[in-house]
GROMACS .gro file of N, CA and C in nm:
model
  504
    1UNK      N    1   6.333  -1.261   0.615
    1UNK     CA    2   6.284  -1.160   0.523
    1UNK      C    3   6.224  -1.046   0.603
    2UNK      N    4   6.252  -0.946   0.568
    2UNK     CA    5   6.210  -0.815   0.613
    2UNK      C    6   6.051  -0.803   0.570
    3UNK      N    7   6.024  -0.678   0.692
    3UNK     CA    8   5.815  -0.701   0.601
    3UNK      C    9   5.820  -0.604   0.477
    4UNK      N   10   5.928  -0.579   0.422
    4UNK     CA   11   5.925  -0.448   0.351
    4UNK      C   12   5.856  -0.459   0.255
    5UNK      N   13   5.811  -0.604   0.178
    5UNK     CA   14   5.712  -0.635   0.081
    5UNK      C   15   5.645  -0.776   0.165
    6UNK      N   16   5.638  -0.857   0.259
    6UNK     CA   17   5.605  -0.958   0.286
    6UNK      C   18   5.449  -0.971   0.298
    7UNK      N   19   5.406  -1.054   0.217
    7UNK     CA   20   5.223  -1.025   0.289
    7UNK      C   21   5.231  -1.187   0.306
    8UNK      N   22   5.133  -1.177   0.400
    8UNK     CA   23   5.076  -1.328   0.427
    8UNK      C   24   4.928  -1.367   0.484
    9UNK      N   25   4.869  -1.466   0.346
    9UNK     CA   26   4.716  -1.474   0.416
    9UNK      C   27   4.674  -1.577   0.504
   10UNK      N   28   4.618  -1.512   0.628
   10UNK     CA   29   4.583  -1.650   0.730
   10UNK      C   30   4.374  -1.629   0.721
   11UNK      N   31   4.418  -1.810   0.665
   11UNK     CA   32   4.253  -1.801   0.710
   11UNK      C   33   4.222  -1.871   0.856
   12UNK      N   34   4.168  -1.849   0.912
   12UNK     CA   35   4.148  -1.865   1.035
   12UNK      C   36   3.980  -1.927   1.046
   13UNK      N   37   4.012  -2.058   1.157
   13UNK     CA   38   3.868  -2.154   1.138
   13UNK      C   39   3.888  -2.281   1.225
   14UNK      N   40   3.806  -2.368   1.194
   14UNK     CA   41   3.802  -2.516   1.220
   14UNK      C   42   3.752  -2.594   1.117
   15UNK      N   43   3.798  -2.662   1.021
   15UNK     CA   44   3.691  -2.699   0.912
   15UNK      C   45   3.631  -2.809   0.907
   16UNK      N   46   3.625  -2.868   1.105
   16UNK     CA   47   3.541  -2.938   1.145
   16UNK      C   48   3.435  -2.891   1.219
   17UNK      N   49   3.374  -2.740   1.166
   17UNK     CA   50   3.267  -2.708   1.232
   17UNK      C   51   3.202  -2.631   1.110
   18UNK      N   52   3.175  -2.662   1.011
   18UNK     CA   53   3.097  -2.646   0.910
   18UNK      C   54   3.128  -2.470   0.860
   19UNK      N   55   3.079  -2.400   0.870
   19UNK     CA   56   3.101  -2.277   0.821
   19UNK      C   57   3.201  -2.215   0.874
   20UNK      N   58   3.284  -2.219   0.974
   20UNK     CA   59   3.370  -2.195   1.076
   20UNK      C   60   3.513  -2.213   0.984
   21UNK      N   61   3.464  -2.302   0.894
   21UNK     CA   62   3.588  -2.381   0.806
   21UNK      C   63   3.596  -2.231   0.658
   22UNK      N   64   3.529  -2.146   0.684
   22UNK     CA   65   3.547  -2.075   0.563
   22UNK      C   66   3.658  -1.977   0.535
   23UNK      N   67   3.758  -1.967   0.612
   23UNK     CA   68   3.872  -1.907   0.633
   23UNK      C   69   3.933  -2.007   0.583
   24UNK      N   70   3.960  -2.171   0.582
   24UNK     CA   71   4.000  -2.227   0.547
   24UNK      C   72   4.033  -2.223   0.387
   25UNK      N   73   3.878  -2.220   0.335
   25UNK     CA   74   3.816  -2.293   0.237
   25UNK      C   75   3.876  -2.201   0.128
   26UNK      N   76   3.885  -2.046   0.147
   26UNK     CA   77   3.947  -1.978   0.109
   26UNK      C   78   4.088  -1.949   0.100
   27UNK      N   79   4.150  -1.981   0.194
   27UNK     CA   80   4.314  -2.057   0.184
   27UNK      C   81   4.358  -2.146   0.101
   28UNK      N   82   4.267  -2.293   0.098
   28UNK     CA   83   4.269  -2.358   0.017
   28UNK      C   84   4.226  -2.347  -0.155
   29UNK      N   85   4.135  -2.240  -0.218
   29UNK     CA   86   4.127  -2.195  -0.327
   29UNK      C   87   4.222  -2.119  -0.364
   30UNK      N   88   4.279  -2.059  -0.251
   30UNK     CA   89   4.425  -1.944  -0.298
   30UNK      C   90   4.535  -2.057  -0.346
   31UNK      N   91   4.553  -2.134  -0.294
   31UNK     CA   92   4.669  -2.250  -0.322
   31UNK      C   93   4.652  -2.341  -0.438
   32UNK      N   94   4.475  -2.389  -0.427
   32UNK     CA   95   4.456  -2.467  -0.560
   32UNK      C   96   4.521  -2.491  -0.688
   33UNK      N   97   4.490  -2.524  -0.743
   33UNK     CA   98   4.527  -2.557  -0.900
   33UNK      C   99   4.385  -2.467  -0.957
   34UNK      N  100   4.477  -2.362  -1.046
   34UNK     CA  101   4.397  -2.252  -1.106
   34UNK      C  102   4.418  -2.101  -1.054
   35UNK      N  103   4.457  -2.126  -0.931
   35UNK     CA  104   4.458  -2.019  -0.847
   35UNK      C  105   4.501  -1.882  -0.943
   36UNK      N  106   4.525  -1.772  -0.933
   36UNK     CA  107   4.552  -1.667  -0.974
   36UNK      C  108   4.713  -1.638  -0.932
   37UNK      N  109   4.786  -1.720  -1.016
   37UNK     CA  110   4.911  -1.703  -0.988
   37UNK      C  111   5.017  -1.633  -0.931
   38UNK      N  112   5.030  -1.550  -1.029
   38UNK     CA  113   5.100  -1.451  -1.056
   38UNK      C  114   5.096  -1.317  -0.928
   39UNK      N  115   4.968  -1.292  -0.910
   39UNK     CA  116   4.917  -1.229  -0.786
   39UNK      C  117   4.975  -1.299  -0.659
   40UNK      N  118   4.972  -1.432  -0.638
   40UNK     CA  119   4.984  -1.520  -0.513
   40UNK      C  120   5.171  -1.509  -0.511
   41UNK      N  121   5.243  -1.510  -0.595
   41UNK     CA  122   5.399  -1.544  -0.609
   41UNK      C  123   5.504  -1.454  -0.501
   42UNK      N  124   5.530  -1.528  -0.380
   42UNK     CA  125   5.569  -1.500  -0.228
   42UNK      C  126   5.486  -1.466  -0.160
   43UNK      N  127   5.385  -1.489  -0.157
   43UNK     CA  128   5.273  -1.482  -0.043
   43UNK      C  129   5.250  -1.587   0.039
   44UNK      N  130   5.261  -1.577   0.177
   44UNK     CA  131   5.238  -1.632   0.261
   44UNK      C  132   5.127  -1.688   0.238
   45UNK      N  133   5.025  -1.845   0.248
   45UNK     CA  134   4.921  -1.898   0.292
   45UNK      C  135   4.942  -1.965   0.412
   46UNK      N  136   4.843  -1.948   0.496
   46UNK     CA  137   4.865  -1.986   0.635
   46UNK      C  138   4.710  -2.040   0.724
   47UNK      N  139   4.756  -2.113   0.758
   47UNK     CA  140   4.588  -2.178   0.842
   47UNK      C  141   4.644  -2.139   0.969
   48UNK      N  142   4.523  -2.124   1.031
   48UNK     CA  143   4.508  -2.083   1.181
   48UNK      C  144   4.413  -2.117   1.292
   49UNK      N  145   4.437  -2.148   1.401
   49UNK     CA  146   4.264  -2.203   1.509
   49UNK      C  147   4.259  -2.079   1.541
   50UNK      N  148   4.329  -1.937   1.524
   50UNK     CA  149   4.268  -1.805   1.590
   50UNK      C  150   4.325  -1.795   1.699
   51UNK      N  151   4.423  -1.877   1.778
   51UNK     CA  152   4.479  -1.868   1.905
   51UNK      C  153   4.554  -1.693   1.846
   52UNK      N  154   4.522  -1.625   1.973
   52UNK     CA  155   4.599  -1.522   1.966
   52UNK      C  156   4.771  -1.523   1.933
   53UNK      N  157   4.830  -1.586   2.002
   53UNK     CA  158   4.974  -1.605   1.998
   53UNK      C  159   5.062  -1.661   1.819
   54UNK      N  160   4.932  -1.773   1.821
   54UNK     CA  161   4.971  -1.812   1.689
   54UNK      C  162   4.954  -1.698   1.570
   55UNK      N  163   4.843  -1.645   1.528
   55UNK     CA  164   4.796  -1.526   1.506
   55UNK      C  165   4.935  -1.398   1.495
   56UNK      N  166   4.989  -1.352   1.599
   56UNK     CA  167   5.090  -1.270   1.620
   56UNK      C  168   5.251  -1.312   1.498
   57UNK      N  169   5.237  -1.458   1.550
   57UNK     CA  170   5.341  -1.490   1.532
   57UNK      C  171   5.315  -1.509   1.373
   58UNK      N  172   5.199  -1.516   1.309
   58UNK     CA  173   5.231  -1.583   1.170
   58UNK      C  174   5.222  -1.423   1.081
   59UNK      N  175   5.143  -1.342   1.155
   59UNK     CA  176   5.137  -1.184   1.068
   59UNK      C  177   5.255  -1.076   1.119
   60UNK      N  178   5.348  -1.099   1.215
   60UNK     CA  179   5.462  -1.024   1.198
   60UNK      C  180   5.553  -1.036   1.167
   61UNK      N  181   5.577  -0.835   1.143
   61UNK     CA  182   5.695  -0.847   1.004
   61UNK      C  183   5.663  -0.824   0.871
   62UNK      N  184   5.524  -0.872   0.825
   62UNK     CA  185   5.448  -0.822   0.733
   62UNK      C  186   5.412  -0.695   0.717
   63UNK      N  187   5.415  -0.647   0.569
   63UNK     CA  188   5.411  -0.551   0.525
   63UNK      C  189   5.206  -0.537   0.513
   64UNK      N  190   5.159  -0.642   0.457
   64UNK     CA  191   5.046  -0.682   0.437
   64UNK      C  192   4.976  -0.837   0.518
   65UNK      N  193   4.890  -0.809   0.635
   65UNK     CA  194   4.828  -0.923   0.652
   65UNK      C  195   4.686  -0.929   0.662
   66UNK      N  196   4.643  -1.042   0.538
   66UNK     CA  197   4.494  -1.009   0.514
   66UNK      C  198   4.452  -1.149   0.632
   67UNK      N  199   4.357  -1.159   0.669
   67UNK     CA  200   4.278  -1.238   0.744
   67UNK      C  201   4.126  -1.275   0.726
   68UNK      N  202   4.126  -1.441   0.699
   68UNK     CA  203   4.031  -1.446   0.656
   68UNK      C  204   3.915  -1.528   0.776
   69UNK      N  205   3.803  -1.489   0.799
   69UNK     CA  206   3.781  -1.544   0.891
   69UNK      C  207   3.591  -1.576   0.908
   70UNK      N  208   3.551  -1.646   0.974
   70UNK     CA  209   3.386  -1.673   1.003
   70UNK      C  210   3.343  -1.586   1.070
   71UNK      N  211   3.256  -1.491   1.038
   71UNK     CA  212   3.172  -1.424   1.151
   71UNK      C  213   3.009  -1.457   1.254
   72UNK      N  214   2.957  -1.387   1.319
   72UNK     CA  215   2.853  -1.439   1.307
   72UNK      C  216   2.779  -1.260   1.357
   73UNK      N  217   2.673  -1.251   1.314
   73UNK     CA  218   2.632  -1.130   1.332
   73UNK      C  219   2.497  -1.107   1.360
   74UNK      N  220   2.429  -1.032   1.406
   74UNK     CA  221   2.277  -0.955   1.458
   74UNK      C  222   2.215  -0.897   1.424
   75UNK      N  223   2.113  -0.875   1.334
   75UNK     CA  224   2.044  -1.022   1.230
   75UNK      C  225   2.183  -1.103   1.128
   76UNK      N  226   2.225  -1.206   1.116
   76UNK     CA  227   2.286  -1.214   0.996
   76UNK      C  228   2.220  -1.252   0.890
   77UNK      N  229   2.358  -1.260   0.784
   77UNK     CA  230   2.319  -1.281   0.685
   77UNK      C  231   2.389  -1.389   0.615
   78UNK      N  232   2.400  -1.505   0.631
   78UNK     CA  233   2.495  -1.590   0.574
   78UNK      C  234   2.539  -1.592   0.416
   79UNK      N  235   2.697  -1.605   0.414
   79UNK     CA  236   2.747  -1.514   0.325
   79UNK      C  237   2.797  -1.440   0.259
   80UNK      N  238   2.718  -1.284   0.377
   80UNK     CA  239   2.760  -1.180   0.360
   80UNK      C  240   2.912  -1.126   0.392
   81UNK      N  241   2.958  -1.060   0.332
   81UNK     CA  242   3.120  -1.039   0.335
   81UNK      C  243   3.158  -0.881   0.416
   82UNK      N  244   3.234  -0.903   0.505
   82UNK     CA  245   3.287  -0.744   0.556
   82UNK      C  246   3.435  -0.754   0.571
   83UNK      N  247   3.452  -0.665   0.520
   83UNK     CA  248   3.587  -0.581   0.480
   83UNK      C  249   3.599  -0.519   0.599
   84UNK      N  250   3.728  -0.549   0.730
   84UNK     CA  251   3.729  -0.465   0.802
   84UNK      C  252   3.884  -0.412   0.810
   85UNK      N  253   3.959  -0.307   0.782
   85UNK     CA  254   4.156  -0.261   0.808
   85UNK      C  255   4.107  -0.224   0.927
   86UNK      N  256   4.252  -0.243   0.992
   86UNK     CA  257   4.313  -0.204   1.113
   86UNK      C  258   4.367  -0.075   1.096
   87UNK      N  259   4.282   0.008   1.177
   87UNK     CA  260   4.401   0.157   1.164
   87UNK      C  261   4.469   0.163   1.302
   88UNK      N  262   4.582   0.275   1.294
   88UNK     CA  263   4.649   0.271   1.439
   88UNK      C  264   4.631   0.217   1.509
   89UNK      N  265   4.638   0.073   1.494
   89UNK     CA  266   4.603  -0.054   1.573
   89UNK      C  267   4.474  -0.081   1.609
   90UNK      N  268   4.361  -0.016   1.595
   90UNK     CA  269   4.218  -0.065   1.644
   90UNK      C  270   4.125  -0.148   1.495
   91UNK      N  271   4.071  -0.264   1.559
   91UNK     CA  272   3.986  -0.288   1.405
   91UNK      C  273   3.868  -0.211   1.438
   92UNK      N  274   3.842  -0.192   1.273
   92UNK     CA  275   3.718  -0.060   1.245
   92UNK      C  276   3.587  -0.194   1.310
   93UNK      N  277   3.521  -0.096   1.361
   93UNK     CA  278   3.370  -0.130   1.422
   93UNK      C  279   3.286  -0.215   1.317
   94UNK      N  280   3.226  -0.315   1.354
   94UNK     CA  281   3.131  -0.438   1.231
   94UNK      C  282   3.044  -0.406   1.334
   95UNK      N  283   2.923  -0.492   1.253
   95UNK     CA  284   2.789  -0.533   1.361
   95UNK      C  285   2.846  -0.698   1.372
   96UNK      N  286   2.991  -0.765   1.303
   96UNK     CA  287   3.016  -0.900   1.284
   96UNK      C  288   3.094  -0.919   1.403
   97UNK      N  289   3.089  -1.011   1.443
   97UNK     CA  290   3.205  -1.059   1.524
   97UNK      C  291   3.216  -1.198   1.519
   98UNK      N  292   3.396  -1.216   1.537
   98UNK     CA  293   3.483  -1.336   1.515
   98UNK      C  294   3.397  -1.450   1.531
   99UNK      N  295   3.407  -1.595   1.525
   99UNK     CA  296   3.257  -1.711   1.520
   99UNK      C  297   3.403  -1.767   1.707
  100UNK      N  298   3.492  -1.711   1.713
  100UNK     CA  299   3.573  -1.797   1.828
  100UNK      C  300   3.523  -1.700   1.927
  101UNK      N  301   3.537  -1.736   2.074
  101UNK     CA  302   3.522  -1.661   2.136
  101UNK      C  303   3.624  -1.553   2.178
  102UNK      N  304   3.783  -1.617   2.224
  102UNK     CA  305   3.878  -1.498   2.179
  102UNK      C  306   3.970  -1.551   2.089
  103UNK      N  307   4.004  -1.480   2.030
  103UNK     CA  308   4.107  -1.421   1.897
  103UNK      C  309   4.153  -1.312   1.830
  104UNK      N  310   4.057  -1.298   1.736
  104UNK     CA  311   4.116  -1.236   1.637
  104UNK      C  312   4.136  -1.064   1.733
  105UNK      N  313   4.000  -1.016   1.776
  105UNK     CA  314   4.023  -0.898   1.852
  105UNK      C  315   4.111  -0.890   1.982
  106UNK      N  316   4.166  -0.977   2.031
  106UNK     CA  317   4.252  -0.975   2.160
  106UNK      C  318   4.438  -0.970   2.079
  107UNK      N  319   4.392  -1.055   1.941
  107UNK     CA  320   4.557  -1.066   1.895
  107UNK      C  321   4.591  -0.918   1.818
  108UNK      N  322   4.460  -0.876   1.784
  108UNK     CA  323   4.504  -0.702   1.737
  108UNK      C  324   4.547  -0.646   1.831
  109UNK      N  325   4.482  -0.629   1.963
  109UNK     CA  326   4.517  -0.538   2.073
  109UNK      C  327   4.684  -0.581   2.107
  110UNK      N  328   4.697  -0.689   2.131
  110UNK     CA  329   4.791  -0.751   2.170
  110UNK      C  330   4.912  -0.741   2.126
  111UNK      N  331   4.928  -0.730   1.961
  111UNK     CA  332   4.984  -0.737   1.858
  111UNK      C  333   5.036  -0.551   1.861
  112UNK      N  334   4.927  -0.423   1.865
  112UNK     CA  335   4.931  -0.352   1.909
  112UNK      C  336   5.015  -0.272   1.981
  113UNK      N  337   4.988  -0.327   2.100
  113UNK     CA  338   5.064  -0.286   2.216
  113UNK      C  339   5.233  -0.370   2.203
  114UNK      N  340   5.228  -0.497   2.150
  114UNK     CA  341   5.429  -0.500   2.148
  114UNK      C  342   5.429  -0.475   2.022
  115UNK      N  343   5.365  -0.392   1.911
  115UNK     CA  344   5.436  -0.306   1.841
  115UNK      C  345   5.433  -0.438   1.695
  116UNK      N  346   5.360  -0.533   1.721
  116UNK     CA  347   5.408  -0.628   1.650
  116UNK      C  348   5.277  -0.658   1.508
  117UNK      N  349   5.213  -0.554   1.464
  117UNK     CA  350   5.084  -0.532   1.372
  117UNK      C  351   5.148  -0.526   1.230
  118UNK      N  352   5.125  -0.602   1.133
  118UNK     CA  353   5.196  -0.562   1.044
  118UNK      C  354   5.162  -0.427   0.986
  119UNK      N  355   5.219  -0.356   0.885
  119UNK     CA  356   5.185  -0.254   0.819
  119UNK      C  357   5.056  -0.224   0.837
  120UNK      N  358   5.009  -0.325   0.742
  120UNK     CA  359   4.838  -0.301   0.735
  120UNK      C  360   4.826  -0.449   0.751
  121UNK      N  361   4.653  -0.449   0.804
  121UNK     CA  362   4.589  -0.563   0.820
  121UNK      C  363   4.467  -0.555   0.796
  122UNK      N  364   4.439  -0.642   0.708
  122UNK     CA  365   4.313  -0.626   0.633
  122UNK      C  366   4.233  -0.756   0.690
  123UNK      N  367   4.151  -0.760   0.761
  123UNK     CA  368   4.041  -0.873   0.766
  123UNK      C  369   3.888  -0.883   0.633
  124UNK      N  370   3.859  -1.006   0.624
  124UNK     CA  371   3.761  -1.006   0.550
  124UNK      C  372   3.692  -1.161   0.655
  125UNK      N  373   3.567  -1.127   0.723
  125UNK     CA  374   3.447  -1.181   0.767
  125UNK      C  375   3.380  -1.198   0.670
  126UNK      N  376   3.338  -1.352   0.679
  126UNK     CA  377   3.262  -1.370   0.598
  126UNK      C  378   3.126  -1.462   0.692
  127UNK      N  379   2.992  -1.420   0.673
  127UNK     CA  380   2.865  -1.461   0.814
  127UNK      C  381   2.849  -1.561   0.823
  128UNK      N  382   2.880  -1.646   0.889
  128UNK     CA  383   2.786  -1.791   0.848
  128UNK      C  384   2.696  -1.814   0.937
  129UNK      N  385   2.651  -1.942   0.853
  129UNK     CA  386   2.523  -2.012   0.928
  129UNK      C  387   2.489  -2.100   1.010
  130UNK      N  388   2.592  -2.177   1.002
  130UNK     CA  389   2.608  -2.332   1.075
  130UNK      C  390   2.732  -2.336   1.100
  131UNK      N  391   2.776  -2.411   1.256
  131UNK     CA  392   2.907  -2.369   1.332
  131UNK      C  393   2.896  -2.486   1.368
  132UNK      N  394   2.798  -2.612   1.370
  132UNK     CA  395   2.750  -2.688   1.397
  132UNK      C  396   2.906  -2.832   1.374
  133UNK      N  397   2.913  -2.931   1.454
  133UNK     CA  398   3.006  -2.999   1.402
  133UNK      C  399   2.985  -3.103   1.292
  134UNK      N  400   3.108  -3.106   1.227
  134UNK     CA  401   3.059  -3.131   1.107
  134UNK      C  402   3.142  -3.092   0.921
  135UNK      N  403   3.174  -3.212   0.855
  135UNK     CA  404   3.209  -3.049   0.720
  135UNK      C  405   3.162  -3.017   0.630
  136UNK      N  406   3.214  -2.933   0.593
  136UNK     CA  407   3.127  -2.882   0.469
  136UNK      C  408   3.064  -2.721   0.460
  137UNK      N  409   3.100  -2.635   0.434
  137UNK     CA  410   3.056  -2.511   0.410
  137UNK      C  411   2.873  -2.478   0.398
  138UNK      N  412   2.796  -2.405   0.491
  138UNK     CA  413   2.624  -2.416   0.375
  138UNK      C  414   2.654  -2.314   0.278
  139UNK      N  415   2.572  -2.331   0.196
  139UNK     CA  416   2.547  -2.284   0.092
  139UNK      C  417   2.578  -2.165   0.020
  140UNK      N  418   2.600  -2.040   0.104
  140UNK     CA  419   2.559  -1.909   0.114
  140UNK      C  420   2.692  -1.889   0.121
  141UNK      N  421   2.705  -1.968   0.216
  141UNK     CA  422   2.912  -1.988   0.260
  141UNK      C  423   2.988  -1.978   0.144
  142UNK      N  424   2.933  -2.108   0.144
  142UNK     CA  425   3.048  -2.174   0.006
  142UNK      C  426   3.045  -2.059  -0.069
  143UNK      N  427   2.921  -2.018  -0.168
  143UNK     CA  428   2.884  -1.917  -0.261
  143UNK      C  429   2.989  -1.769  -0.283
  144UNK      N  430   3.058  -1.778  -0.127
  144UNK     CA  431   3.116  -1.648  -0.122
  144UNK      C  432   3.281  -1.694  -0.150
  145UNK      N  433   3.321  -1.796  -0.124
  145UNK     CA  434   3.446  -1.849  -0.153
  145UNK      C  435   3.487  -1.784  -0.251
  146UNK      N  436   3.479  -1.850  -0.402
  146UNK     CA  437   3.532  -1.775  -0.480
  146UNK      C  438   3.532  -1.620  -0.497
  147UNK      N  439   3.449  -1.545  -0.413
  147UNK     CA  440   3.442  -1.379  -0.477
  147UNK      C  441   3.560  -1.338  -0.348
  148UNK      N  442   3.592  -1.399  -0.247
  148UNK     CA  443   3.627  -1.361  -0.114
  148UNK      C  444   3.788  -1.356  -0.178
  149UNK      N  445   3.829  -1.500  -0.210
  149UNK     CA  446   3.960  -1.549  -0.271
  149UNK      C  447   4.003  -1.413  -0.375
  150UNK      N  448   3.899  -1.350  -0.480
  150UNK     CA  449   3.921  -1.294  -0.573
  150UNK      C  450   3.980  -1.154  -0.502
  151UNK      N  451   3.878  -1.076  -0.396
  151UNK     CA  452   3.889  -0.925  -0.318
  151UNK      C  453   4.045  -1.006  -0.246
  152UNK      N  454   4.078  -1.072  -0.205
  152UNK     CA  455   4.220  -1.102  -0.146
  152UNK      C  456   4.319  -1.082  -0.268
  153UNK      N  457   4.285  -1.135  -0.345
  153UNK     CA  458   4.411  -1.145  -0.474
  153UNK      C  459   4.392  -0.971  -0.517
  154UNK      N  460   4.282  -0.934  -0.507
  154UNK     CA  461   4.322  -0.739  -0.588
  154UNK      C  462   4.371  -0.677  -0.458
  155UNK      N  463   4.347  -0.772  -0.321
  155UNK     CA  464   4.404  -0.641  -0.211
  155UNK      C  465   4.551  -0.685  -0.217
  156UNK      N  466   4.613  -0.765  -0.243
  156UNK     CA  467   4.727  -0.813  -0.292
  156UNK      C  468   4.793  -0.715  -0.370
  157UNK      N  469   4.736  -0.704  -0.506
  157UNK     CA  470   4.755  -0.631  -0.553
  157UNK      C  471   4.777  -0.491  -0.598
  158UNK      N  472   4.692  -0.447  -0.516
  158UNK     CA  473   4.683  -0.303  -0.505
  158UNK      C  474   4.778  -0.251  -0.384
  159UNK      N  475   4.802  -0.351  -0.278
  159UNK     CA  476   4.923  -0.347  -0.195
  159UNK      C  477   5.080  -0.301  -0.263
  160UNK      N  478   5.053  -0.456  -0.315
  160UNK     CA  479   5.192  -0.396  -0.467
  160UNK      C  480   5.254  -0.316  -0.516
  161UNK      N  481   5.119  -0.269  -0.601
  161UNK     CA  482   5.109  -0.111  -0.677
  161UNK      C  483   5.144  -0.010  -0.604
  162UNK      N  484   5.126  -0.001  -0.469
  162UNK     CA  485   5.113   0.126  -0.360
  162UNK      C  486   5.299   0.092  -0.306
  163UNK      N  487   5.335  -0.018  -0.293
  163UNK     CA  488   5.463  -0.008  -0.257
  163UNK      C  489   5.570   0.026  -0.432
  164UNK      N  490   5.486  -0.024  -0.504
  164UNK     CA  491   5.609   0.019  -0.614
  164UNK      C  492   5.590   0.162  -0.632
  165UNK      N  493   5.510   0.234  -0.629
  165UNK     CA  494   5.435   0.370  -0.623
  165UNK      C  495   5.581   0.419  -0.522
  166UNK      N  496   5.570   0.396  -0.391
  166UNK     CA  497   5.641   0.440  -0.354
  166UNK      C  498   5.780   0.464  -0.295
  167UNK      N  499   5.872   0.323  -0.400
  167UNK     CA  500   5.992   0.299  -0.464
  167UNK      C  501   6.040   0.351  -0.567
  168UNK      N  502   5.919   0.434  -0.666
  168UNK     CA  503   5.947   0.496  -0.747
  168UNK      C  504   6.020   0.633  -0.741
   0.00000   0.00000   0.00000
């Protein structure tokens, strides 16, 4: 399949390290039973450890790749949600950064430079608190699951709209 409509969401984690697992957790609500159907219908769901290579390989070709992932940040705020797109290949500046040590920012650059970025790439960080081993989301975490799942399904959507927009 061509990326000419392809999106695919990778949450990216370990969901044997407690909040780390929230890229997951959100993958797994996209797939659930209940999920928001209709929105999800040819969309890629995809788990990830954040290895750069893997990373490359599961978002190119895509027209749309959202990324969902653990941050940890200075003061944080466990929780808290950031919205970051990729423009001309650089991700926009957070005070968040990835909870791995390399990934997500080495597979943009990387991805980048052989040309291999999908269209757009939308990350959504979400802060946590505990990285600790272990499962289970804390609190603040969990809390953001469902609103995180929901901003994925309208960026989905509004992806959509913008390509039928300009098929029209």
């Amino acid at each position: 399949m061509d990326g000419a409509g392809r999106i695919v969401v990778i949450g990216v984690g370990n969901e044997f390290r407690r909040d780390d697992g929230v890229g997951w957790a959100v993958v797994d609500r996209l797939a659930g039973p209940g999920s928001p159907a209709p929105a999800l219908t040819g969309v890629e769901l995809a788990f990830s450890d954040g290895d750069p290579g893997r990373l490359i390989g599961t978002w190119r070709g895509a027209s749309l790749g959202i990324v969902v992932d653990a941050a940890h940040a200075h003061p944080g705020c466990p929780g808290r949600v950031h919205r970051l797109e990729v423009t001309r290949g650089e991700l926009a500046a957070s005070s968040a950064a990835s909870s791995h040590g390399l990934g997500l920012g080495e597979a943009v650059e990387l991805a980048r430079v052989l040309g291999w970025l999908p269209e757009r790439l939308v990350v959504f960080a979400v802060e946590g608190e505990d990285a600790s081993v272990g499962r289970g989301l804390s609190a603040q975490v969990q809390n953001a699951v469902a609103s995180v799942a929901e901003r994925v399904r309208r960026e989905i959507l509004r992806h959509r709209a913008a390509l039928r927009d300009l098929s029209a």
